[in-house]
PDB file of C-alpha atoms in Angstrom:
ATOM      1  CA  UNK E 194     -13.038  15.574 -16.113  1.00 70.00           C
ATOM      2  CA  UNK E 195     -13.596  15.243 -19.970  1.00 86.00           C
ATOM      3  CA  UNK E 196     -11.777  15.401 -22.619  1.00 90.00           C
ATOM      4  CA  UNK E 197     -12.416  17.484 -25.723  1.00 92.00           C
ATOM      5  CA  UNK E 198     -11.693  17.355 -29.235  1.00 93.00           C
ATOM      6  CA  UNK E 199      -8.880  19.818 -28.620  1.00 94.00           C
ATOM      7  CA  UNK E 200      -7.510  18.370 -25.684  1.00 94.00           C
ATOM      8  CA  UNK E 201      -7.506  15.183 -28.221  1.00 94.00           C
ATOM      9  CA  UNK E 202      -5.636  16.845 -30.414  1.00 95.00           C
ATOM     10  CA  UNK E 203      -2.780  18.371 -28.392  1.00 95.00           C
ATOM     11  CA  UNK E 204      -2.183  14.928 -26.362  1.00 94.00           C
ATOM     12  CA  UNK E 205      -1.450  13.558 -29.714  1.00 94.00           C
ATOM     13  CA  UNK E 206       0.957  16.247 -30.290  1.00 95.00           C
ATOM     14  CA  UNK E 207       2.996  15.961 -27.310  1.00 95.00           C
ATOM     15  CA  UNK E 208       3.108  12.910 -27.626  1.00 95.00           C
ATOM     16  CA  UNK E 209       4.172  12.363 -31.291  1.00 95.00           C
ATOM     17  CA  UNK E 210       0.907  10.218 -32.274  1.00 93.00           C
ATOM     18  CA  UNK E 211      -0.836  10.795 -35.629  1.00 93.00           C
ATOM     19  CA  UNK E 212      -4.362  10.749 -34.933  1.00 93.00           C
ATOM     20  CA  UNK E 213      -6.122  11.400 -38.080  1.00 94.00           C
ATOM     21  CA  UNK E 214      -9.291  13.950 -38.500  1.00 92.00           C
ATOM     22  CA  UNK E 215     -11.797  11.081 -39.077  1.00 94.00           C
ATOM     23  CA  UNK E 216     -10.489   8.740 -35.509  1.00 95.00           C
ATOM     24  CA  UNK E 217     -10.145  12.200 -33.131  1.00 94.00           C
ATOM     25  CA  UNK E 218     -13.960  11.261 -32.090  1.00 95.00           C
ATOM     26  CA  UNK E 219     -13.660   7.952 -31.320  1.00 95.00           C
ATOM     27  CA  UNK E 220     -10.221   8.481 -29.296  1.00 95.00           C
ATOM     28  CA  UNK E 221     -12.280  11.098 -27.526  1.00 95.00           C
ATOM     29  CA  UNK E 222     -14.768   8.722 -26.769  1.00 95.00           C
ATOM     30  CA  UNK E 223     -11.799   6.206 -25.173  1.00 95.00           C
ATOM     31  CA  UNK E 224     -10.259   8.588 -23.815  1.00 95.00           C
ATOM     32  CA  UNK E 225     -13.203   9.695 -22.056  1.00 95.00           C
ATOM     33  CA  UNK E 226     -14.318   6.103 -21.057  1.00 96.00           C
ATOM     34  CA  UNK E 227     -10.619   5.677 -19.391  1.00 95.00           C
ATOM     35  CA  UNK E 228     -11.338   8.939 -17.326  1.00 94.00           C
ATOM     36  CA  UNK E 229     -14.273   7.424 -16.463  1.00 94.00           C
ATOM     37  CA  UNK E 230     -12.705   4.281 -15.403  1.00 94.00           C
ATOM     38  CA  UNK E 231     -10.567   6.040 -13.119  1.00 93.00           C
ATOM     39  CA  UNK E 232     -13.236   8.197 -11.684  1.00 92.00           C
ATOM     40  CA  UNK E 233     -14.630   4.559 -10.350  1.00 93.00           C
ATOM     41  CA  UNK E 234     -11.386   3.422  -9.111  1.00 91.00           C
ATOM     42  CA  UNK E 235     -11.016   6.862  -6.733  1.00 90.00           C
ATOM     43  CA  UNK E 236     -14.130   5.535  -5.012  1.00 91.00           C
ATOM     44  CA  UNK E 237     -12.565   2.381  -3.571  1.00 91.00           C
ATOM     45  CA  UNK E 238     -11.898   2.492  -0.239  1.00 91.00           C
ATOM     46  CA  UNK E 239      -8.304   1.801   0.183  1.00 89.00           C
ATOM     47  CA  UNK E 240      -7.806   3.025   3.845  1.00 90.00           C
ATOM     48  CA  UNK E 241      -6.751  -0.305   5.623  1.00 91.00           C
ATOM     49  CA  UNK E 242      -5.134  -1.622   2.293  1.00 88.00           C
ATOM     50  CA  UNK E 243      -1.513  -1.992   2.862  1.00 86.00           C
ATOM     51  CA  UNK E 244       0.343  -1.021  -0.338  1.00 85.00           C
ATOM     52  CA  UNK E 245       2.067  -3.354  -2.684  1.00 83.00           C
ATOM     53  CA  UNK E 246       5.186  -3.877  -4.670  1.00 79.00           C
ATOM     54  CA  UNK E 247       4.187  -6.585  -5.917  1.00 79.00           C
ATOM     55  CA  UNK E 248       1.078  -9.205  -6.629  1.00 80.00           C
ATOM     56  CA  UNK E 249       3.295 -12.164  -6.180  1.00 81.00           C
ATOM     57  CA  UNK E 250       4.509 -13.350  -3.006  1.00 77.00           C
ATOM     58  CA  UNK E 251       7.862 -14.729  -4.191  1.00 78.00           C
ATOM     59  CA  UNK E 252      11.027 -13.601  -2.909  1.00 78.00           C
ATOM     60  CA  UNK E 253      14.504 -13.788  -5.041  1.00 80.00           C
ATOM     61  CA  UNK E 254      16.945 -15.753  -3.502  1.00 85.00           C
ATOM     62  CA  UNK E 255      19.627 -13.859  -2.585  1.00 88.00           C
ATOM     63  CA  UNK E 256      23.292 -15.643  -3.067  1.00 87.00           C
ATOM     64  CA  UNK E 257      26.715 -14.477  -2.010  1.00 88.00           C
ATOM     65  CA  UNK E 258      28.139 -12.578  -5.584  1.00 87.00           C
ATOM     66  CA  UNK E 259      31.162 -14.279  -5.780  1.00 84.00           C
ATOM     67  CA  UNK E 260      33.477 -14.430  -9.334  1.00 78.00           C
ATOM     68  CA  UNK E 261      33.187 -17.647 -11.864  1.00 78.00           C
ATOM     69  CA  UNK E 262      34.730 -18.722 -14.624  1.00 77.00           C
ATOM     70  CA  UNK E 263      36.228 -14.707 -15.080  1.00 78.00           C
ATOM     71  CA  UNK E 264      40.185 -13.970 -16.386  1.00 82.00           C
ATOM     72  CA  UNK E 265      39.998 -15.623 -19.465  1.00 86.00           C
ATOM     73  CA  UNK E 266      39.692 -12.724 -22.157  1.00 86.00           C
ATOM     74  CA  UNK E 267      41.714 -14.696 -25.518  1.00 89.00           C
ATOM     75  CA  UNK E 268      38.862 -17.614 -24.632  1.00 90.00           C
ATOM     76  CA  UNK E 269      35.901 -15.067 -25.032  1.00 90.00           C
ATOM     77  CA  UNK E 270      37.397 -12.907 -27.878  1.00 92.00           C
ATOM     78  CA  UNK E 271      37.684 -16.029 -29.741  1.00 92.00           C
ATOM     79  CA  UNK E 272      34.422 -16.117 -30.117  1.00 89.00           C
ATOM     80  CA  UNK E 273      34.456 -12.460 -31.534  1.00 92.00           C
ATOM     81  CA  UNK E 274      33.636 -11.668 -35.205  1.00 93.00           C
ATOM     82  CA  UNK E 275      36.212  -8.265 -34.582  1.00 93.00           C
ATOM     83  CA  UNK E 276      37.839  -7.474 -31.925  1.00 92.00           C
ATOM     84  CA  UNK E 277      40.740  -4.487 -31.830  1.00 92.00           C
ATOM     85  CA  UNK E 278      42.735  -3.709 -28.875  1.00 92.00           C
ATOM     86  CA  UNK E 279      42.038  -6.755 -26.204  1.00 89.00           C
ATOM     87  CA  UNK E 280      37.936  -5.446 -26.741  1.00 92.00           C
ATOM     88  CA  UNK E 281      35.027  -6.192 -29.079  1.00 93.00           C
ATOM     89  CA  UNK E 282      34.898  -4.086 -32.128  1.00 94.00           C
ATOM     90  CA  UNK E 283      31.704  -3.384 -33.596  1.00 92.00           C
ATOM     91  CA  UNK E 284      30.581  -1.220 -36.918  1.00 89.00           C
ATOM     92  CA  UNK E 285      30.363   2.165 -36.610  1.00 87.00           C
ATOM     93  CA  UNK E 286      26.677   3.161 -36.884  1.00 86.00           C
ATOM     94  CA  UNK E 287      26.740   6.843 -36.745  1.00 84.00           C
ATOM     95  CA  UNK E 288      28.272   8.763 -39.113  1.00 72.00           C
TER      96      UNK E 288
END
């Protein structure tokens, strides 16, 4: 598969990107050479592969979820710049 010029253009469309007149060639030409990347990796064998979630081997620790240090709301709201109502208050940023 290979991308064209027009292609180029209506990727960068959809996907909000301003590609200017004078770069469309040479993100044609990447865009191209990243097809052709994944061309190569459809030829690996991957039959007898067993799928992964992960490269790492490590394993969270899994611990009971148990409630520390909670019931104290005047302690944290002191902390609070505002605070209305028991809750933090925070500026209104849509008008």
């Amino acid at each position: 598969m290979a991308i064209d010029t027009e292609t180029v253009r209506k990727i960068a469309f959809l996907s909000r990107l301003r590609v200017d007149d004078d770069k469309v060639q040479a993100t044609e030409d990447e865009f191209n050479k990243i097809l052709g990347w994944v061309d190569q990796l459809q030829e690996v064998d991957t039959q007898n592969v067993a799928p992964l979630v992960s490269v790492n081997e490590n394993y969270l620790q899994m611990r009971e979820d148990e409630v520390t240090d909670g019931n104290m709301p005047e302690e944290i709201l002191a902390n609070a710049p505002m605070k209305e109502y028991g809750y933090f208050a925070v500026p209104k940023v849509v008008e």
